Amino acid sequence: MTCTGCALLCDDIDVHDGEVRPACRIGAAHILNRHQVDPMVNHEIVSIDDAIGHAATLLTDAKHPMFLGFGNSVTETQEIGVRLAEKIGAGIDTCSSHAHLIDDIIHNRVRTCALSEVRDMADVILFWGADPMNTHPRLLSGYAYYPRGKNRQHGWEEDRTAITIDVRRSHTASICKGMHKIVFGHEAEFVDALMLALQNKVPKTVYDSKQVLKLAGTLKKAEFGVIFAGPGLVESVPHDAIIRLMDRLNEFSDFRILPLHSQYNLRSIAAVKTAATVTTTDVATGATTNNTTNNTTNTTTDAADAREQQGVGTQTSKITLNSLREADCILCVGFDLISSLPQACDIDARIIIIDPNETLTAGCADVVIPCAAGGVDMAGTAVRLDGVEIDLPCIMETGQAGVGMPTDTPTRMSDASIMNRLLEAV
Amino acid sequence: MPGIKIDQFLAAPDREITVVEYQDIFQTEAALKHGKFSKEYQDLSTVILLDPADLKKIGASDGDLVKISSEHGTVVVTAKKSEGDTKHEVMAKEGHQGHPGVGYMPASVWLNILGSTPAPVSAKVSRSQQKIYTVSELIPGFKV
Ligand code: SF4
């Protein structure tokens, strides 16, 4: 079975007598999570049918609907969500700072690879603005550092060099062979300094040039280098600078980049949005993308250009109060808006939340619709952070306790069924 | 007046800091295992890691409550002496001298109250006599 606790989608999971093995503590807590809420309308408990009916009315009446999230939904739900957005003219924002890097990967603007290639070939691994020991706990043991791969038989002791680049000394940094500390406000300067150092030029920078030159030397010698890009990189360095750095690295060695995001199916929603014949508004950047199945690449590139011309250099797809104020109805799917932006609790827009878990957004929402969790009590497919499609069988059949699961687990409707009902009703 | 100390009437010294987000596996686990309204999640979320020099400047010790105020909001959390201090020798050898002027908080609504995280937020930190607010006390218009 597969764990959907993070975008690593570990597919070796077994559940016996309430024990989840060999999942990490996030995965085990995610699979056994019992904090579910009742369907609610205006903070009163109602039936699931009434909650869906009320949500459909709000969406039908909305003049400026906006959809947030979908990174924690199975691909099938995302596809129906995009059709619903198309039908009512809603914008979709995944609210993830990784959205633009994933777009660059999907459109081959940067080189990427599969996690199995990292395990078999990677000799230099950079964790940039990333702390997988706290976010993707099995990445180091499964792929990135400890395992002996086909061409890396000596594993981390001899065959791999792991380096962290971060604003703080993270837990991951404590096991790495090197750490470069980023200075606030000088994040992009580190990239510029490294670009010069790669050409054997001594950078004039707030950073220790000797250390940057040493890092450049290590990267140039890599046979197969990988950058795991965490939020700390994609939130602070413009995506065109990341593309230029990747191009420069590939002049000397073979370097790949992988996004290290937490939402388990973020990579898929980017592709689903791109493939759809739908106008989706990127809320964070204000850029409108008219995607069509025929000229997808061109329109997406235009949108990227438009973003740059509007001065949106850094790709923080960060939801803001101002962008939310333009909406009169916000549908959050697997995204806890109020936890990310608590100030949104008193905006005028009606809020609907569809989520398997207890959320803070439920405390401010007009409609709360609980749903099944992908890979736990509903089956589906998802795309791992390296682009590999993974099947998500049901760990627990909806409405009945599965192997080793507690017997009093309530029945939950899948978010795909809820989306379908909304699609029919609006 | 028994039990009342003179420094209670003086404004606690404050310090300008940049607050930066970090991820904590135990906090993520607590949100899933016990829920986002649980004491376990709150305890692991309402923490700020401060450099020993900053703790000293505001007259606080490890475990004291501190108030953090930005232009967007105010929260009260527990101050923890940064781990960097215990690894001081290793860090000094590597050229890292702690992180004065920078505080680290786990990603949560308590951090997001301060502003547009995950980008770093400018804030003031001082010792506090107030209590840590729960989610429902923290967010106006919130109903549980
Ligand atoms: S690393 Fe991620 S996918 Fe794997 S068990 Fe942990 S939470 Fe689940």
PDB file of C-alpha atoms in Angstrom, chain B residues 37-126:
ATOM      1  CA  PHE B  37      -6.639  22.171  18.337  1.00  0.00           C
ATOM      2  CA  SER B  38      -4.743  19.847  20.656  1.00  0.00           C
ATOM      3  CA  LYS B  39      -2.438  20.890  23.451  1.00  0.00           C
ATOM      4  CA  GLU B  40       0.263  18.680  21.959  1.00  0.00           C
ATOM      5  CA  TYR B  41       0.161  20.607  18.662  1.00  0.00           C
ATOM      6  CA  GLN B  42      -0.063  23.975  20.408  1.00  0.00           C
ATOM      7  CA  ASP B  43       2.908  23.214  22.665  1.00  0.00           C
ATOM      8  CA  LEU B  44       5.086  22.236  19.701  1.00  0.00           C
ATOM      9  CA  SER B  45       3.925  25.209  17.600  1.00  0.00           C
ATOM     10  CA  THR B  46       4.234  28.018  20.142  1.00  0.00           C
ATOM     11  CA  VAL B  47       8.002  27.989  20.348  1.00  0.00           C
ATOM     12  CA  ILE B  48      10.705  30.350  19.166  1.00  0.00           C
ATOM     13  CA  LEU B  49      14.363  29.336  19.033  1.00  0.00           C
ATOM     14  CA  LEU B  50      16.457  32.336  20.033  1.00  0.00           C
ATOM     15  CA  ASP B  51      20.171  32.911  20.089  1.00  0.00           C
ATOM     16  CA  PRO B  52      21.539  33.051  23.657  1.00  0.00           C
ATOM     17  CA  ALA B  53      22.708  36.646  23.028  1.00  0.00           C
ATOM     18  CA  ASP B  54      19.143  37.705  22.162  1.00  0.00           C
ATOM     19  CA  LEU B  55      17.710  35.909  25.183  1.00  0.00           C
ATOM     20  CA  LYS B  56      20.173  37.778  27.375  1.00  0.00           C
ATOM     21  CA  LYS B  57      19.323  41.137  25.768  1.00  0.00           C
ATOM     22  CA  ILE B  58      15.633  40.784  26.595  1.00  0.00           C
ATOM     23  CA  GLY B  59      16.363  39.409  30.055  1.00  0.00           C
ATOM     24  CA  ALA B  60      14.775  36.036  29.371  1.00  0.00           C
ATOM     25  CA  SER B  61      15.896  32.462  29.953  1.00  0.00           C
ATOM     26  CA  ASP B  62      15.171  29.188  28.225  1.00  0.00           C
ATOM     27  CA  GLY B  63      11.501  28.332  28.814  1.00  0.00           C
ATOM     28  CA  ASP B  64      10.273  31.894  29.519  1.00  0.00           C
ATOM     29  CA  LEU B  65       7.270  33.301  27.703  1.00  0.00           C
ATOM     30  CA  VAL B  66       8.026  35.989  25.130  1.00  0.00           C
ATOM     31  CA  LYS B  67       5.817  38.344  23.129  1.00  0.00           C
ATOM     32  CA  ILE B  68       6.539  38.666  19.434  1.00  0.00           C
ATOM     33  CA  SER B  69       4.989  41.627  17.623  1.00  0.00           C
ATOM     34  CA  SER B  70       5.068  42.415  13.934  1.00  0.00           C
ATOM     35  CA  GLU B  71       3.104  45.005  11.974  1.00  0.00           C
ATOM     36  CA  HIS B  72       0.469  42.316  11.346  1.00  0.00           C
ATOM     37  CA  GLY B  73      -0.065  40.803  14.763  1.00  0.00           C
ATOM     38  CA  THR B  74       1.208  39.661  18.140  1.00  0.00           C
ATOM     39  CA  VAL B  75       1.680  36.212  19.624  1.00  0.00           C
ATOM     40  CA  VAL B  76       3.014  34.903  22.924  1.00  0.00           C
ATOM     41  CA  VAL B  77       5.210  31.816  22.718  1.00  0.00           C
ATOM     42  CA  THR B  78       7.855  29.968  24.712  1.00  0.00           C
ATOM     43  CA  ALA B  79      11.462  30.996  24.144  1.00  0.00           C
ATOM     44  CA  LYS B  80      13.979  28.199  23.709  1.00  0.00           C
ATOM     45  CA  LYS B  81      17.714  28.602  23.709  1.00  0.00           C
ATOM     46  CA  SER B  82      18.842  27.677  20.234  1.00  0.00           C
ATOM     47  CA  GLU B  83      20.444  24.285  19.733  1.00  0.00           C
ATOM     48  CA  GLY B  84      23.247  26.136  17.978  1.00  0.00           C
ATOM     49  CA  ASP B  85      24.579  27.058  21.386  1.00  0.00           C
ATOM     50  CA  THR B  86      25.103  23.489  22.497  1.00  0.00           C
ATOM     51  CA  LYS B  87      27.014  22.801  19.289  1.00  0.00           C
ATOM     52  CA  HIS B  88      28.895  26.060  19.659  1.00  0.00           C
ATOM     53  CA  GLU B  89      32.356  24.619  19.212  1.00  0.00           C
ATOM     54  CA  VAL B  90      31.467  22.692  16.091  1.00  0.00           C
ATOM     55  CA  MET B  91      29.654  25.670  14.665  1.00  0.00           C
ATOM     56  CA  ALA B  92      32.444  28.118  15.456  1.00  0.00           C
ATOM     57  CA  LYS B  93      34.910  25.819  13.697  1.00  0.00           C
ATOM     58  CA  GLU B  94      32.643  25.851  10.678  1.00  0.00           C
ATOM     59  CA  GLY B  95      32.372  29.610  10.754  1.00  0.00           C
ATOM     60  CA  HIS B  96      28.847  29.766  12.133  1.00  0.00           C
ATOM     61  CA  GLN B  97      28.524  32.046  15.114  1.00  0.00           C
ATOM     62  CA  GLY B  98      24.969  31.332  16.212  1.00  0.00           C
ATOM     63  CA  HIS B  99      22.142  33.460  14.871  1.00  0.00           C
ATOM     64  CA  PRO B 100      21.755  36.726  16.798  1.00  0.00           C
ATOM     65  CA  GLY B 101      18.862  38.817  15.452  1.00  0.00           C
ATOM     66  CA  VAL B 102      17.132  35.781  13.969  1.00  0.00           C
ATOM     67  CA  GLY B 103      14.456  33.650  15.641  1.00  0.00           C
ATOM     68  CA  TYR B 104      13.159  30.348  14.279  1.00  0.00           C
ATOM     69  CA  MET B 105       9.519  29.299  14.651  1.00  0.00           C
ATOM     70  CA  PRO B 106       7.816  26.137  13.396  1.00  0.00           C
ATOM     71  CA  ALA B 107       5.325  26.645  10.558  1.00  0.00           C
ATOM     72  CA  SER B 108       1.894  27.156  12.118  1.00  0.00           C
ATOM     73  CA  VAL B 109      -0.932  29.637  12.528  1.00  0.00           C
ATOM     74  CA  TRP B 110       0.956  31.279  15.423  1.00  0.00           C
ATOM     75  CA  LEU B 111       3.768  32.169  13.052  1.00  0.00           C
ATOM     76  CA  ASN B 112       1.413  33.132  10.235  1.00  0.00           C
ATOM     77  CA  ILE B 113      -0.391  35.619  12.515  1.00  0.00           C
ATOM     78  CA  LEU B 114       2.839  37.646  12.358  1.00  0.00           C
ATOM     79  CA  GLY B 115       2.539  38.212   8.631  1.00  0.00           C
ATOM     80  CA  SER B 116       3.372  37.053   5.215  1.00  0.00           C
ATOM     81  CA  THR B 117       5.232  33.868   6.054  1.00  0.00           C
ATOM     82  CA  PRO B 118       6.942  31.740   4.782  1.00  0.00           C
ATOM     83  CA  ALA B 119       9.042  34.787   3.907  1.00  0.00           C
ATOM     84  CA  PRO B 120      10.985  36.055   6.943  1.00  0.00           C
ATOM     85  CA  VAL B 121       9.045  38.526   9.102  1.00  0.00           C
ATOM     86  CA  SER B 122      10.488  41.523  10.972  1.00  0.00           C
ATOM     87  CA  ALA B 123       9.296  41.604  14.560  1.00  0.00           C
ATOM     88  CA  LYS B 124      10.112  42.718  18.077  1.00  0.00           C
ATOM     89  CA  VAL B 125      10.597  40.212  20.875  1.00  0.00           C
ATOM     90  CA  SER B 126      10.332  40.912  24.593  1.00  0.00           C
TER      91      SER B 126
END
